[in-house]
Short mmCIF file of C-alpha atoms (C1' of nucleotides) in Angstrom, two decimals:
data_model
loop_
_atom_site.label_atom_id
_atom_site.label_comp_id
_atom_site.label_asym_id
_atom_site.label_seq_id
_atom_site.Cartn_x
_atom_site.Cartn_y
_atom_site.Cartn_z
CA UNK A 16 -8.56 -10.32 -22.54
CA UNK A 17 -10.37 -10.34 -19.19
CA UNK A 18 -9.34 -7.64 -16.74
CA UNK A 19 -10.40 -7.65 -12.88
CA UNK A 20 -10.65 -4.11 -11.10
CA UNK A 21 -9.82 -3.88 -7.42
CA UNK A 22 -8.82 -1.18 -4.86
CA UNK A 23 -7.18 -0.37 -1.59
CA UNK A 24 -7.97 -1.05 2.05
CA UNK A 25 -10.99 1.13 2.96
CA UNK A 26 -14.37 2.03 1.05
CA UNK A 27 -16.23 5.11 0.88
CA UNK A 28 -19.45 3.69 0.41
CA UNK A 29 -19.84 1.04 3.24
CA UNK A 30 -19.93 3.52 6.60
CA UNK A 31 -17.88 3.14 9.83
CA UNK A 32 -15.70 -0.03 8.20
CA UNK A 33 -12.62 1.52 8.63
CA UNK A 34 -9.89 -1.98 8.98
CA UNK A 35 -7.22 0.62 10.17
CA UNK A 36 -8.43 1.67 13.48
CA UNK A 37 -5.42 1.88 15.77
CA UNK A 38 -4.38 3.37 18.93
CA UNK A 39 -1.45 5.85 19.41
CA UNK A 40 1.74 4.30 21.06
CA UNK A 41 1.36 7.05 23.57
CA UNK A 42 -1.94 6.12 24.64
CA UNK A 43 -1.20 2.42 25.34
CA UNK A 44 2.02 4.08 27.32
CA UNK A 45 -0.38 5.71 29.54
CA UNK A 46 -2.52 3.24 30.28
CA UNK A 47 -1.78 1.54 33.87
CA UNK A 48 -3.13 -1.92 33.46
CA UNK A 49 -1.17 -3.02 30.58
CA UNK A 50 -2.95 -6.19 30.47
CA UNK A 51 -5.81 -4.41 29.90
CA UNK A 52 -4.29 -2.26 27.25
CA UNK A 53 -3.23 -5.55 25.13
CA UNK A 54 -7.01 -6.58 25.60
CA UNK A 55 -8.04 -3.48 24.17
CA UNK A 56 -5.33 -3.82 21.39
CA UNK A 57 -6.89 -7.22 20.61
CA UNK A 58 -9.96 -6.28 20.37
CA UNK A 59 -9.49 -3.27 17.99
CA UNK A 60 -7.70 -5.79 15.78
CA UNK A 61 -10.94 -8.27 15.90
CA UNK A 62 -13.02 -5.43 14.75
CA UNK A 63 -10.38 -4.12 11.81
CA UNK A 64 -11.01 -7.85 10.85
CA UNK A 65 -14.71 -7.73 10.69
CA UNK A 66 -14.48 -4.65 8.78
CA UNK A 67 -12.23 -6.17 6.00
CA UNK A 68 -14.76 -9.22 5.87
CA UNK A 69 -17.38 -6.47 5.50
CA UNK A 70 -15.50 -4.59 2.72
CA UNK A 71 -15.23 -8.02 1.33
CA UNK A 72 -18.98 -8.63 0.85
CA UNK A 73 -19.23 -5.32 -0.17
CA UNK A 74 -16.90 -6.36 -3.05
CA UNK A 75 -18.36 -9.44 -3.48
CA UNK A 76 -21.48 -7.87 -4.15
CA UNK A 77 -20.10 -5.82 -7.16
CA UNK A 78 -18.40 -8.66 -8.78
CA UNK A 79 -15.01 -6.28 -7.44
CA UNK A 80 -12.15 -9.94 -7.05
CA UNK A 81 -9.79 -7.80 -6.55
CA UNK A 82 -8.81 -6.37 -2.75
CA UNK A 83 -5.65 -4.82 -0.90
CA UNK A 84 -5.91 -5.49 2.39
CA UNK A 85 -4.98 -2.45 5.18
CA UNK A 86 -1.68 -3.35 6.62
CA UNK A 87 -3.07 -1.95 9.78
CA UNK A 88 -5.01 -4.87 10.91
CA UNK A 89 -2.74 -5.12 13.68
CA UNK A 90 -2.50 -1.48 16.00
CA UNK A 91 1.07 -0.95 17.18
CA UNK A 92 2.29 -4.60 15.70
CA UNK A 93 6.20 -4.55 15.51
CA UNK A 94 6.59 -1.49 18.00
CA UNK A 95 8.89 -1.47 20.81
CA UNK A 96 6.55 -1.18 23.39
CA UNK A 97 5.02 -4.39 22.74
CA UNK A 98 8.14 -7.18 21.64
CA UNK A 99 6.54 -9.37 23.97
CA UNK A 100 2.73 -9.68 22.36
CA UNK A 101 1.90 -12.12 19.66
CA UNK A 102 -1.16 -11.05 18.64
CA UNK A 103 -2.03 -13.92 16.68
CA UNK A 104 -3.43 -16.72 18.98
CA UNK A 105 -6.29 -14.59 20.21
CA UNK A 106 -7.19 -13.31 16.41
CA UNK A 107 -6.71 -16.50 14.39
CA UNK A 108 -10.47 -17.54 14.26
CA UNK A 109 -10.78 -13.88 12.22
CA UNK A 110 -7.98 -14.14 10.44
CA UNK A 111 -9.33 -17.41 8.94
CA UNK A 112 -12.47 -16.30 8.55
CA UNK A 113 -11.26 -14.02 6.63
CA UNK A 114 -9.13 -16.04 4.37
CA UNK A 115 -12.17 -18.63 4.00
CA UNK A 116 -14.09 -15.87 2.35
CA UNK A 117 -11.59 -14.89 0.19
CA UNK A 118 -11.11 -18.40 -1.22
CA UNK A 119 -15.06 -19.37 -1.53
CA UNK A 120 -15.01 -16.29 -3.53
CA UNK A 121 -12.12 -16.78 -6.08
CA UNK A 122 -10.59 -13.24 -4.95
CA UNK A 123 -7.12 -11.86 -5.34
CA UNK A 124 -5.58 -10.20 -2.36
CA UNK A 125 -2.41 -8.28 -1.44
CA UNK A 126 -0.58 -6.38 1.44
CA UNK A 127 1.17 -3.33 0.36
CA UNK A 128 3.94 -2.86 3.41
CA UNK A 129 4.50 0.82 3.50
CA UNK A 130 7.54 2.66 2.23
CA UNK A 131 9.51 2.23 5.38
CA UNK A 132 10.04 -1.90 5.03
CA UNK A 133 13.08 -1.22 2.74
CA UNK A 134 15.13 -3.89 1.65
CA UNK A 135 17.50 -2.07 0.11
CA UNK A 136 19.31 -0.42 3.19
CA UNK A 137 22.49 -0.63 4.26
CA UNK A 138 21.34 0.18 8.35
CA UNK A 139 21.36 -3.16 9.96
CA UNK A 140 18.53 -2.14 11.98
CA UNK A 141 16.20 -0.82 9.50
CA UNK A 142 16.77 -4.38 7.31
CA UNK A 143 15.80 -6.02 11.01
CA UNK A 144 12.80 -4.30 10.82
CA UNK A 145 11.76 -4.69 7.48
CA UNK A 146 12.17 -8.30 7.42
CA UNK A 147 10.14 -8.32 10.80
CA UNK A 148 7.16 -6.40 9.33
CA UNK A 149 7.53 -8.68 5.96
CA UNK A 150 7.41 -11.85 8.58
CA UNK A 151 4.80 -10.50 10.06
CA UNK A 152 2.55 -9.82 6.61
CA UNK A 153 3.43 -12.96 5.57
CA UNK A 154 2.13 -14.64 9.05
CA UNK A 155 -1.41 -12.44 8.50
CA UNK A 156 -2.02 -14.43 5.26
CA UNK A 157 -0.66 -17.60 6.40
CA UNK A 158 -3.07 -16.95 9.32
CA UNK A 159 -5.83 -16.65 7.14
CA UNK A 160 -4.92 -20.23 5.17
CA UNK A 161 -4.15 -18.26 2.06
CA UNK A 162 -1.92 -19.84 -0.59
CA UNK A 163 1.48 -17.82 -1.71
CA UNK A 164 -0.68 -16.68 -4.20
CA UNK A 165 -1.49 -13.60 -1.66
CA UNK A 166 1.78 -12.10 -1.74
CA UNK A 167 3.01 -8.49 -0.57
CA UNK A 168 3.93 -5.75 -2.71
CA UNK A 169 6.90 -3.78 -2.03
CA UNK A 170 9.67 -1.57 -3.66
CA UNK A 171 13.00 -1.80 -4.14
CA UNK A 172 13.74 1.21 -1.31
CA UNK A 173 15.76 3.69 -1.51
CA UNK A 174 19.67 4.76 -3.66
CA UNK A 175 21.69 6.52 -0.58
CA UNK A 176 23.85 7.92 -3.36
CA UNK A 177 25.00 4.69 -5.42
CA UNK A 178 21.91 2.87 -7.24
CA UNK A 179 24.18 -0.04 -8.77
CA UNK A 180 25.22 -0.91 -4.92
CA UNK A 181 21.65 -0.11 -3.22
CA UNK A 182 20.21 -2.23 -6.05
CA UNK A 183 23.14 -5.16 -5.29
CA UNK A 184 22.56 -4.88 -1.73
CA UNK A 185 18.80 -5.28 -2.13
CA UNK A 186 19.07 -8.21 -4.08
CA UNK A 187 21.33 -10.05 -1.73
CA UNK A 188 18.81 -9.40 1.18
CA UNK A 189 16.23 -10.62 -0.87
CA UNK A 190 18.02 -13.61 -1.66
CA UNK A 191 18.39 -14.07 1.98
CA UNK A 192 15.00 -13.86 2.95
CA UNK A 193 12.89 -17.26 4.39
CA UNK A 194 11.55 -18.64 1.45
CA UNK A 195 8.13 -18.27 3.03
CA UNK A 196 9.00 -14.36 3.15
CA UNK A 197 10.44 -14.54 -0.65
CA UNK A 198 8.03 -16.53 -2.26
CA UNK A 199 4.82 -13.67 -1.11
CA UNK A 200 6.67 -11.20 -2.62
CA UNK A 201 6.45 -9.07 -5.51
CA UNK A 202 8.17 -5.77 -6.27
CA UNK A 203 6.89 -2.61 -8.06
CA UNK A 204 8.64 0.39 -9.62
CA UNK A 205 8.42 3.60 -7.75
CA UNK A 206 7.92 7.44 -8.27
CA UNK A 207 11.28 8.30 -7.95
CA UNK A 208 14.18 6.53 -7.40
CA UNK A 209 13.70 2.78 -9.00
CA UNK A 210 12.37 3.07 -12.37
CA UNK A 211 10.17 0.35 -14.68
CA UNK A 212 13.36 -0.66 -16.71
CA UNK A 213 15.40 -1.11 -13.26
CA UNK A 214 13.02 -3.12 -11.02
CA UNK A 215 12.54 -5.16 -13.76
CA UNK A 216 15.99 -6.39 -14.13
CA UNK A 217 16.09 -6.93 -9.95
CA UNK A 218 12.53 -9.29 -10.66
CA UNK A 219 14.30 -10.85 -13.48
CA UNK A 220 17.51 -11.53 -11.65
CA UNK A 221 15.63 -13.01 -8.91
CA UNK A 222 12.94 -14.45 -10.89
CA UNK A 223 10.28 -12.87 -8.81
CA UNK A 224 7.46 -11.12 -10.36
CA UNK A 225 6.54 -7.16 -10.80
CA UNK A 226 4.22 -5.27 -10.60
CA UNK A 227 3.98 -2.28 -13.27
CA UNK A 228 2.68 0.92 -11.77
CA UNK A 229 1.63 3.48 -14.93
CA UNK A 230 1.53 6.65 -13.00
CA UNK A 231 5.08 5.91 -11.36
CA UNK A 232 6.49 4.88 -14.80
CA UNK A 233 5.18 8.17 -16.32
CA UNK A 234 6.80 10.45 -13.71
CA UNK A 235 10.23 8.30 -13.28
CA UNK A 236 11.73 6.49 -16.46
CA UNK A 237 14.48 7.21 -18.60
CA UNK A 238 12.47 6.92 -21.92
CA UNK A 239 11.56 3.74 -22.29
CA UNK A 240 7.98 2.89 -23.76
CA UNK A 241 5.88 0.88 -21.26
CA UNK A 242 4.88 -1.24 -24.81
CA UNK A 243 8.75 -2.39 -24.88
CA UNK A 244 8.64 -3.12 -21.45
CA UNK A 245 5.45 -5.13 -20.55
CA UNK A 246 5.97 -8.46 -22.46
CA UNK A 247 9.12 -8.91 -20.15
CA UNK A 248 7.16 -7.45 -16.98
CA UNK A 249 4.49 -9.64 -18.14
CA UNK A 250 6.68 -12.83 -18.34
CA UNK A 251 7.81 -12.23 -14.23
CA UNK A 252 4.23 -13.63 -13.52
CA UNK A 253 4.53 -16.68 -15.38
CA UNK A 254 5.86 -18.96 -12.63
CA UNK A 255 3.27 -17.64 -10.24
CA UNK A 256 0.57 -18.91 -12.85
CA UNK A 257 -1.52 -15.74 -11.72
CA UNK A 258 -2.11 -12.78 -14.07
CA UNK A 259 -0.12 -9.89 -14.34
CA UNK A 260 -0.74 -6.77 -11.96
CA UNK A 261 -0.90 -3.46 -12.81
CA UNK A 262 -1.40 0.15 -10.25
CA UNK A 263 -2.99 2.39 -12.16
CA UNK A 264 -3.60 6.10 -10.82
CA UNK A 265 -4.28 9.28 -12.27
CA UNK A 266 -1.92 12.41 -11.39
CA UNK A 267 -3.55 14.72 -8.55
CA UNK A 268 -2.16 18.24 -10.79
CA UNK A 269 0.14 19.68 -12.48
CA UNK A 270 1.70 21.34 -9.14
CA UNK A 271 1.69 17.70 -7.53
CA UNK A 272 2.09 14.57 -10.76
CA UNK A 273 2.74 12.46 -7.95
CA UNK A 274 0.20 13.00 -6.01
CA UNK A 275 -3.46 10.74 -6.56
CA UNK A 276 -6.42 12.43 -7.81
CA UNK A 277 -9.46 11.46 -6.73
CA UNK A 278 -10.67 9.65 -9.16
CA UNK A 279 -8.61 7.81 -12.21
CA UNK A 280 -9.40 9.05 -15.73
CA UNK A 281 -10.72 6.86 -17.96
CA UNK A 282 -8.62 8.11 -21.09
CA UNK A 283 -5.54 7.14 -18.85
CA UNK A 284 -6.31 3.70 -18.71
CA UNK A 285 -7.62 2.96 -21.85
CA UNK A 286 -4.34 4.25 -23.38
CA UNK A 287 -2.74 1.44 -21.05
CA UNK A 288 -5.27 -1.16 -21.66
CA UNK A 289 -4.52 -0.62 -25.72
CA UNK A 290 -1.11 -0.93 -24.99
CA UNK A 291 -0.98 -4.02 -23.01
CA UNK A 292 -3.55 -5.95 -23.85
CA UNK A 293 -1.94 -7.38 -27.19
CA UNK A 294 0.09 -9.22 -24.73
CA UNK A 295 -1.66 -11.03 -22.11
CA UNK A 296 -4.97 -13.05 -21.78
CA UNK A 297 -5.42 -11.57 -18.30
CA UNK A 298 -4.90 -8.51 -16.60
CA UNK A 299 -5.48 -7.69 -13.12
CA UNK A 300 -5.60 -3.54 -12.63
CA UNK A 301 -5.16 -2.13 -8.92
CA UNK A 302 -7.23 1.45 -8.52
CA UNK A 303 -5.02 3.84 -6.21
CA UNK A 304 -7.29 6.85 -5.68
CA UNK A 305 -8.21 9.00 -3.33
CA UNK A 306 -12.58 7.56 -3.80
CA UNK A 307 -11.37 3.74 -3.25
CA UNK A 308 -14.04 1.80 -4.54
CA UNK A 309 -15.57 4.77 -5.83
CA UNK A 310 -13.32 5.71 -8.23
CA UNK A 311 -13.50 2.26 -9.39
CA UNK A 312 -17.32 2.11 -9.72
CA UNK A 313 -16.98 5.76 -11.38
CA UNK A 314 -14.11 4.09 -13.97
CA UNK A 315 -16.06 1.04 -15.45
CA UNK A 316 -19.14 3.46 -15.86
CA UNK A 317 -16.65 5.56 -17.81
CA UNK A 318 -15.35 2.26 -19.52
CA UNK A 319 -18.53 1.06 -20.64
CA UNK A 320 -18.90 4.03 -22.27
CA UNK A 321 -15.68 4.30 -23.95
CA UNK A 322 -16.73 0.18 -24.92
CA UNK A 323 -19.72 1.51 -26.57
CA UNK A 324 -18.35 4.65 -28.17
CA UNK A 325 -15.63 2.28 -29.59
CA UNK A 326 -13.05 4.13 -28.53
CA UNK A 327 -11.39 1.39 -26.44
CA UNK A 328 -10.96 -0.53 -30.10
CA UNK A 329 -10.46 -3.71 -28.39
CA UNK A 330 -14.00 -5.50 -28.67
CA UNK A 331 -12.32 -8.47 -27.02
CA UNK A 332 -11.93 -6.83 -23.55
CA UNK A 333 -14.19 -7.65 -21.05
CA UNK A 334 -14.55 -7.06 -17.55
CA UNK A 335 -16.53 -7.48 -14.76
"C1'" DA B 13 -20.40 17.75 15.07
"C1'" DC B 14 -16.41 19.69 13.51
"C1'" DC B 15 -11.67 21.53 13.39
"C1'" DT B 16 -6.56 21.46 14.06
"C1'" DG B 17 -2.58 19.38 15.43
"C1'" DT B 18 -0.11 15.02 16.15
"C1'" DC B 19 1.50 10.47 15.24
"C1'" DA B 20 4.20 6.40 13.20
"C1'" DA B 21 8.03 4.88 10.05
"C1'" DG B 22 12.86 5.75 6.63
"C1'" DT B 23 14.97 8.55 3.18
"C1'" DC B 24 16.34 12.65 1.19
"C1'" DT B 25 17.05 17.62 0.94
"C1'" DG B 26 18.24 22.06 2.59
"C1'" DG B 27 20.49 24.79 5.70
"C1'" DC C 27 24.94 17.20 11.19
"C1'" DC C 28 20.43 18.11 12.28
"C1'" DA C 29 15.72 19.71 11.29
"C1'" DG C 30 12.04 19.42 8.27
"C1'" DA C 31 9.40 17.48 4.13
"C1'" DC C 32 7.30 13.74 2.34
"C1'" DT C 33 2.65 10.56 2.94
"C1'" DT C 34 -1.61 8.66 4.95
"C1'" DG C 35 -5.57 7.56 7.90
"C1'" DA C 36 -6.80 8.03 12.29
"C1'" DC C 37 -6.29 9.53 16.93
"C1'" DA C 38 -6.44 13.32 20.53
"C1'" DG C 39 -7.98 17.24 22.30
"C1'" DG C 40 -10.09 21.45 21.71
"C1'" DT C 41 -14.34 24.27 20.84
#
DNA sequence: ACCTGTCAAGTCTGG
DNA sequence: CCAGACTTGACAGGT
């Protein structure tokens, strides 16, 4: 069993690399040369770019392969204000720059569109815009040269009252997306509406693969055992030829489950390591806490411990 | 340098 | 039926 550790869009050890830096819509309203505005937009976007190729080395440095990439690259992409700007001419040198690094270096990497790209809606408008913002993920990493391998992790949306229809509806739009749209996309089980057990049977209906997320899965199921689940979670990779993908986070309290700690306790993930790791060969385990990379760096010190104790009772895991 | 309020989006809840 | 909560990092404007 060899599992790869990664985390999410920013760092809290390299300084000033924020890849999110933006600039309000109202701002870029008020500015009178609106060429120059778009210039400035650009140019915010080249340096978001740089950062992630910073946070990059920064990973590559610590052996971390595993990276979700901010799905702000782009300030104000997709709003009204600017239907007319393609972005992507003046920022494709850093884009692929970007995506050459990645590949000299083996690493995995994602997009996470936020929770508002919902496929599952029945507004026409809001399904206009979601496919947009998936289009426009999709062009980042084609931008970058990256293989479908790179894919986008979404979830299924929301239930407005009738799950069996929102989930119906959301597999029909899927089924309708551009292939280049469908094929970089993977879904994951959320917090409260669409459980393990369900977005399972929408990844296995469309033969697309999932991602399990243990901290959603413990506050929304129905019962089921995340052991009786995985080998068929597991098997929605297998066309991809990439390993499975887990989120793992640790609850911020007992006031707020939902919310992410800072860091991700080790006990947590250990109990999902034992459980899983009778299944697959290879394991790739997103961090989602509020440290980034230093929860992770915080985790495998815990892990080696845990390795050496003999607590984790799995001598064959290894990880980097 | 630091603090507080605001901003984006879509869904869901409470009134 | 509409206002507010939810979430998150960063901006904007104040001291």
């Amino acid at each position: 069993m060899i599992i790869r550790f990664g985390y999410v869009a920013m760092s809290v050890e390299v300084k000033n690399a924020s890849p999110s830096k933006t600039m309000t819509a109202t701002q870029f309203a008020k500015l009178t040369d609106r060429e120059a505005a778009i210039r400035k937009l650009e140019r915010i976007a080249a340096e978001n770019l740089h950062n992630t190729l910073r946070l990059l080395r920064h990973n590559k440095a610590h052996d971390i392969k595993l990276y979700r990439f901010s799905s702000k690259l782009i300030p104000l992409a997709g709003h009204e204000l600017l239907a007319d700007w393609d972005p992507f001419p003046p920022l494709l040198a850093a884009f692929r720059e970007v995506g050459e690094y990645v590949q000299e270096n083996s690493m995995r990497v994602s997009f996470h569109p936020d929770h508002f790209t919902v496929l599952s809606t029945p507004r026409e408008e809001v399904l206009a815009n979601s496919i947009a913002d998936l289009d426009r993920h999709a062009r980042m990493l084609e931008a970058m040269g990256l293989s479908k391998a790179a894919k986008c992790n979404i979830h299924i949306g929301g239930s407005y009252g009738n799950k069996d229809k929102a989930l119906t509806r959301f597999i029909s739009n899927v089924k309708e997306l551009p292939v280049r749209i469908r094929e970089r996309l993977m879904f994951e089980n959320d917090d409260k509406t669409f459980t393990a057990k369900e977005t399972l049977q929408a990844c296995q209906e469309l033969d697309m693969p999932m991602v399990l997320d243990i901290h959603h899965h413990a506050v929304n199921n129905e019962g089921e055992r995340i052991e009786d689940l995985w080998p068929a979670i597991a098997a929605t990779w297998k066309q991809t030829a990439l390993p499975p993908k887990i989120h793992v986070s640790s609850p911020k309290s007992e006031k707020d489950p939902r919310g992410h700690a800072d860091y991700v306790q080790a006990d947590e993930i250990a109990r999902a390591l034992r459980t899983i790791t009778p299944h697959s060969q290879e394991l790739d385990v997103m961090i989602e806490a509020k440290q980034k990379d230093g929860a992770l760096f915080k985790l495998m010190d815990d892990l080696r411990e845990y390795k050496e104790a003999e607590r984790l009772n799995q001598a064959a895991i290894q990880w980097s």
